[in-house]
Coordinates of C-alpha atoms in Angstrom, one line a residue:
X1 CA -45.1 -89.3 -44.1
X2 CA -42.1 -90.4 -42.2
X3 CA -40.7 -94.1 -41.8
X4 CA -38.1 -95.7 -39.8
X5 CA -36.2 -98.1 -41.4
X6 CA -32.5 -99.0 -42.1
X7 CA -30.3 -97.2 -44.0
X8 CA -27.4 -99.0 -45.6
X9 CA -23.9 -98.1 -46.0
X10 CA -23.8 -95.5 -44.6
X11 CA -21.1 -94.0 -42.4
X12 CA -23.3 -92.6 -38.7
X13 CA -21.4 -91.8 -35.6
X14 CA -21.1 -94.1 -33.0
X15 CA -24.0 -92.8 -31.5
X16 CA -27.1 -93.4 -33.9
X17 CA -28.3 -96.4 -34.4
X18 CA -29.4 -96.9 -38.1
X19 CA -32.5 -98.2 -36.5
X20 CA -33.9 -95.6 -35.5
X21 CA -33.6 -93.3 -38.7
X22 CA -36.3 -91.2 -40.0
X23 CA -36.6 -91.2 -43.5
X24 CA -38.8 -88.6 -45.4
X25 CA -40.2 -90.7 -48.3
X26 CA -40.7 -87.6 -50.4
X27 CA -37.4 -86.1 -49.9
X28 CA -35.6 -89.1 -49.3
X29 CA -33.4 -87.2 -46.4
X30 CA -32.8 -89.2 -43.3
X31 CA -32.1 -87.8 -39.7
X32 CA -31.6 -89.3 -36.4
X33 CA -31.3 -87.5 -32.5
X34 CA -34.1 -85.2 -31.6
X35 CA -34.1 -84.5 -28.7
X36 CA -32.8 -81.3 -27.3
X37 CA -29.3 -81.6 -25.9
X38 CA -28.1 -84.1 -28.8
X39 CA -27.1 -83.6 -32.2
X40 CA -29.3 -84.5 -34.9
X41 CA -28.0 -86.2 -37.8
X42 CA -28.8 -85.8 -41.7
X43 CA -28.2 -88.0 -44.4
X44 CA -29.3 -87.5 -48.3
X45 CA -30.6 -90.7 -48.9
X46 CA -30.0 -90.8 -52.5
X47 CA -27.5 -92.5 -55.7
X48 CA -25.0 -90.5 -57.9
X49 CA -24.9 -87.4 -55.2
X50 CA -21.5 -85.1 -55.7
X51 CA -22.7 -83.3 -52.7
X52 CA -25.0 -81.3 -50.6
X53 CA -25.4 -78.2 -48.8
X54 CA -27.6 -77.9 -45.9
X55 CA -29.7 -75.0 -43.9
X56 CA -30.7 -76.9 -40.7
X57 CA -33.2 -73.8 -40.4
X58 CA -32.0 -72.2 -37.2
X59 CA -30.7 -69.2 -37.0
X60 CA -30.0 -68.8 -33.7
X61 CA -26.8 -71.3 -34.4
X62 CA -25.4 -68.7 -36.5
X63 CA -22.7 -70.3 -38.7
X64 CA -23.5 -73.5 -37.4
X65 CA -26.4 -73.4 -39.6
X66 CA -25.1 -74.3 -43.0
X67 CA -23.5 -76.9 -43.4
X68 CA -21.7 -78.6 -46.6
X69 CA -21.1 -82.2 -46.3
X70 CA -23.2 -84.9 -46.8
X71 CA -24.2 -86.7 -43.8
X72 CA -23.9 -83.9 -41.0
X73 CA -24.7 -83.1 -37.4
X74 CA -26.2 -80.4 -35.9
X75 CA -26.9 -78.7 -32.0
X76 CA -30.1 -77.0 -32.4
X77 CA -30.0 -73.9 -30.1
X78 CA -34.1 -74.9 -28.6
X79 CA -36.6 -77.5 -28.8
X80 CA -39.2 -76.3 -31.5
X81 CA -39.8 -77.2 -35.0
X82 CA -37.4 -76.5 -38.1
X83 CA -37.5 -76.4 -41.7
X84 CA -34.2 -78.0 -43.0
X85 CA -33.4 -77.6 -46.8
X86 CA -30.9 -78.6 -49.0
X87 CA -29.3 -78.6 -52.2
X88 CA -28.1 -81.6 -54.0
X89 CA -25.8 -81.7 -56.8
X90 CA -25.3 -84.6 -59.3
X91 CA -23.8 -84.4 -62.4
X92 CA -26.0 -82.4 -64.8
X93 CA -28.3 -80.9 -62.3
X94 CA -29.1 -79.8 -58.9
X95 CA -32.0 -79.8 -56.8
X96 CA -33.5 -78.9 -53.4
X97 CA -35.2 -80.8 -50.8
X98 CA -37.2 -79.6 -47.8
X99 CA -37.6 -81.6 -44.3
X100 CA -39.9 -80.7 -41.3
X101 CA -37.8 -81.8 -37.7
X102 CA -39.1 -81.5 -34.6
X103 CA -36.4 -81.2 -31.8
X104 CA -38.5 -82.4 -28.6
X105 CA -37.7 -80.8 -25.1
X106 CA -36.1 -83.2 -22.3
X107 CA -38.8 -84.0 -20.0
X108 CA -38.5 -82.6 -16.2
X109 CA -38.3 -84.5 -13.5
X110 CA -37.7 -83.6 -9.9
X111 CA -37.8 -86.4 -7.0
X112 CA -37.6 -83.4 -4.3
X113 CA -34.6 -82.6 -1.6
X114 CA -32.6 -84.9 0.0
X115 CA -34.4 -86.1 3.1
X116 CA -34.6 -88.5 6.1
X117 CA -37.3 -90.7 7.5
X118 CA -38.1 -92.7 10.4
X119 CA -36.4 -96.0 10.9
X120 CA -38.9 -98.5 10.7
X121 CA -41.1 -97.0 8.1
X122 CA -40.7 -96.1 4.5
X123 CA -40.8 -93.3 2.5
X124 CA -43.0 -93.1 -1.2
X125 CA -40.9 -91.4 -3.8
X126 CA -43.2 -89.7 -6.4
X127 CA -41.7 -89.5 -10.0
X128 CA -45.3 -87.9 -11.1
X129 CA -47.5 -88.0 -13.5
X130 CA -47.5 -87.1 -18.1
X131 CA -44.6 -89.8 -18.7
X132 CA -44.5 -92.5 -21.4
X133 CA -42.2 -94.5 -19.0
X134 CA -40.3 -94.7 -16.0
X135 CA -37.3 -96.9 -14.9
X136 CA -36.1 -97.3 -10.9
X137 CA -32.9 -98.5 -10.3
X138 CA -33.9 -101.7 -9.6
X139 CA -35.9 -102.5 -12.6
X140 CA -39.6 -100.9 -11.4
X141 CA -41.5 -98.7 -14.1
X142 CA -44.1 -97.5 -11.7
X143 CA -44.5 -93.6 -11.0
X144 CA -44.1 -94.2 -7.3
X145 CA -41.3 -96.4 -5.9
X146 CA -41.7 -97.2 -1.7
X147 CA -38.3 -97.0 -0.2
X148 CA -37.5 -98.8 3.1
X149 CA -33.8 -98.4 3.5
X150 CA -31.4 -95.6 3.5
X151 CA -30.0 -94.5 0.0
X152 CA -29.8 -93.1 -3.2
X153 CA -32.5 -93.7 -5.6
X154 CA -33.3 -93.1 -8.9
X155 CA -35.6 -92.6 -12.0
X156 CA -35.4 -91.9 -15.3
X157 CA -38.5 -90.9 -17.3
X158 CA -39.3 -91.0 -20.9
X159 CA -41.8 -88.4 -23.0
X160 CA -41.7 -88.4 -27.0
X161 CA -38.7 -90.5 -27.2
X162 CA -36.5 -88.2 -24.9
X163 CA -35.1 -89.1 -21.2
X164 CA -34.2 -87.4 -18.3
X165 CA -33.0 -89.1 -14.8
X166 CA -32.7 -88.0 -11.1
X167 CA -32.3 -88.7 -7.9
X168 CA -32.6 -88.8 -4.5
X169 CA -30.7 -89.2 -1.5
X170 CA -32.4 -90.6 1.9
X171 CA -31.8 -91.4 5.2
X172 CA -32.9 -92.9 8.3
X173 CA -33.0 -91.6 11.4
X174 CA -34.5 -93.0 15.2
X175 CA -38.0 -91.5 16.1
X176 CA -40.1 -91.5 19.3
X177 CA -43.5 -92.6 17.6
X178 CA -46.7 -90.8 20.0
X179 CA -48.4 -92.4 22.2
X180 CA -51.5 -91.6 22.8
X181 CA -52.6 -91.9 26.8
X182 CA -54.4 -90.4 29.4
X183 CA -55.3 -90.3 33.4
X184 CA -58.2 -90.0 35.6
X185 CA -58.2 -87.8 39.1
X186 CA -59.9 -91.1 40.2
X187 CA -60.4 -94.6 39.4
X188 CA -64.2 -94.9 40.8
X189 CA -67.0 -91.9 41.6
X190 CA -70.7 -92.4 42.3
X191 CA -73.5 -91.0 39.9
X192 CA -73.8 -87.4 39.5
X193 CA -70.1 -86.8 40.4
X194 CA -67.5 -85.3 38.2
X195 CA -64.0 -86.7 37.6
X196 CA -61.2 -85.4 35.8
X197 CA -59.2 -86.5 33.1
X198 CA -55.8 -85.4 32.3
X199 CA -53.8 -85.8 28.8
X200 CA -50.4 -87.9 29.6
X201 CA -49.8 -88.4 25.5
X202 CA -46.1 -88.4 24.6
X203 CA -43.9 -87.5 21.2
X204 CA -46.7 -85.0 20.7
X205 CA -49.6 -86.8 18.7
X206 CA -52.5 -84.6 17.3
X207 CA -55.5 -86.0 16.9

């Protein structure tokens, strides 16, 4: 069973917060970043180490894959799940560790083509649906933001602790709204007579 809790004094890159470390109570190895696209950090959380040699499990990475410091990084080549090992070495005796990591995929998010609309209206923007969060660019963490105004807006979306963003460009642009209207070929008839009426709709309504 994993837990997240701090690890002290140790030396992470700039970029992991100790925070959010995973530590493998039974192997007591600790890694950080998994999402696809960042590189996941290991640490052997353990006293009295000399060093350590790791096999982050993917192949793909060729040399990449072995690694033989204590506290390294690693690109994994796909989302997917990877058995990491390594070997430890104290003073009168080694042993080896295994880890399960799951590197999750970005999520995918598509607001659509740039586009106009009509002055006067607005235009829903629809980030979708199967996210743990969203965040507009002014603060909103619906799936649908209402735009009234020319722009560029923005979401980014959250699944399994991963984050993508995009955007979308609008504009506005003067429309003739229809109007729907008609005439008669008279304004009076008497019973049994037929009149005529004519369709004098503008901007093309259709219904």
């Amino acid at each position: 069973q994993k837990t997240a809790y701090e690890i002290p004094k140790r030396d992470w890159s700039s970029d992991v917060c100790s925070s959010d470390l995973l530590v493998d109570s039974i192997s007591s190895l600790a890694f950080a970043n998994t999402c696809f696209g960042d590189s996941t950090a290991f640490s052997v959380y353990s006293s009295n180490l000399l060093g350590a040699q790791w096999n982050f499990g993917d192949t793909a990475s060729g040399p990449n894959n072995v690694s033989y410091i204590n506290d390294p990084m690693h690109l994994y080549s796909q989302p997917g799940t990877y058995s990491v090992e390594v070997i430890r070495y104290y003073t009168t005796y080694t042993d080896t560790a295994t880890l399960s990591v799951t590197i999750n995929p970005l999520p995918y998010i598509n607001l659509g083509s740039d586009t106009s609309f009509c002055n006067g209206s607005s235009y829903s923007i629809n980030a979708g649906a199967g996210f743990d969060s969203y965040l507009w660019q002014d603060g909103s963490a619906d799936s649908l933001f209402s735009a009234l105004t020319a722009g560029t807006y923005y979401v980014t979306v959250g699944l399994d602790g991963c984050y993508s963003t995009d955007s979308i460009d609008l504009s506005q642009i003067p429309c003739a709204f229809p109007l729907a209207n008609f005439a008669s070929s008279d304004t009076s008839f008497c019973e049994k007579q037929c009149i005529d009426f004519f369709d004098v709709s503008t901007n093309n309504p259709v219904s």
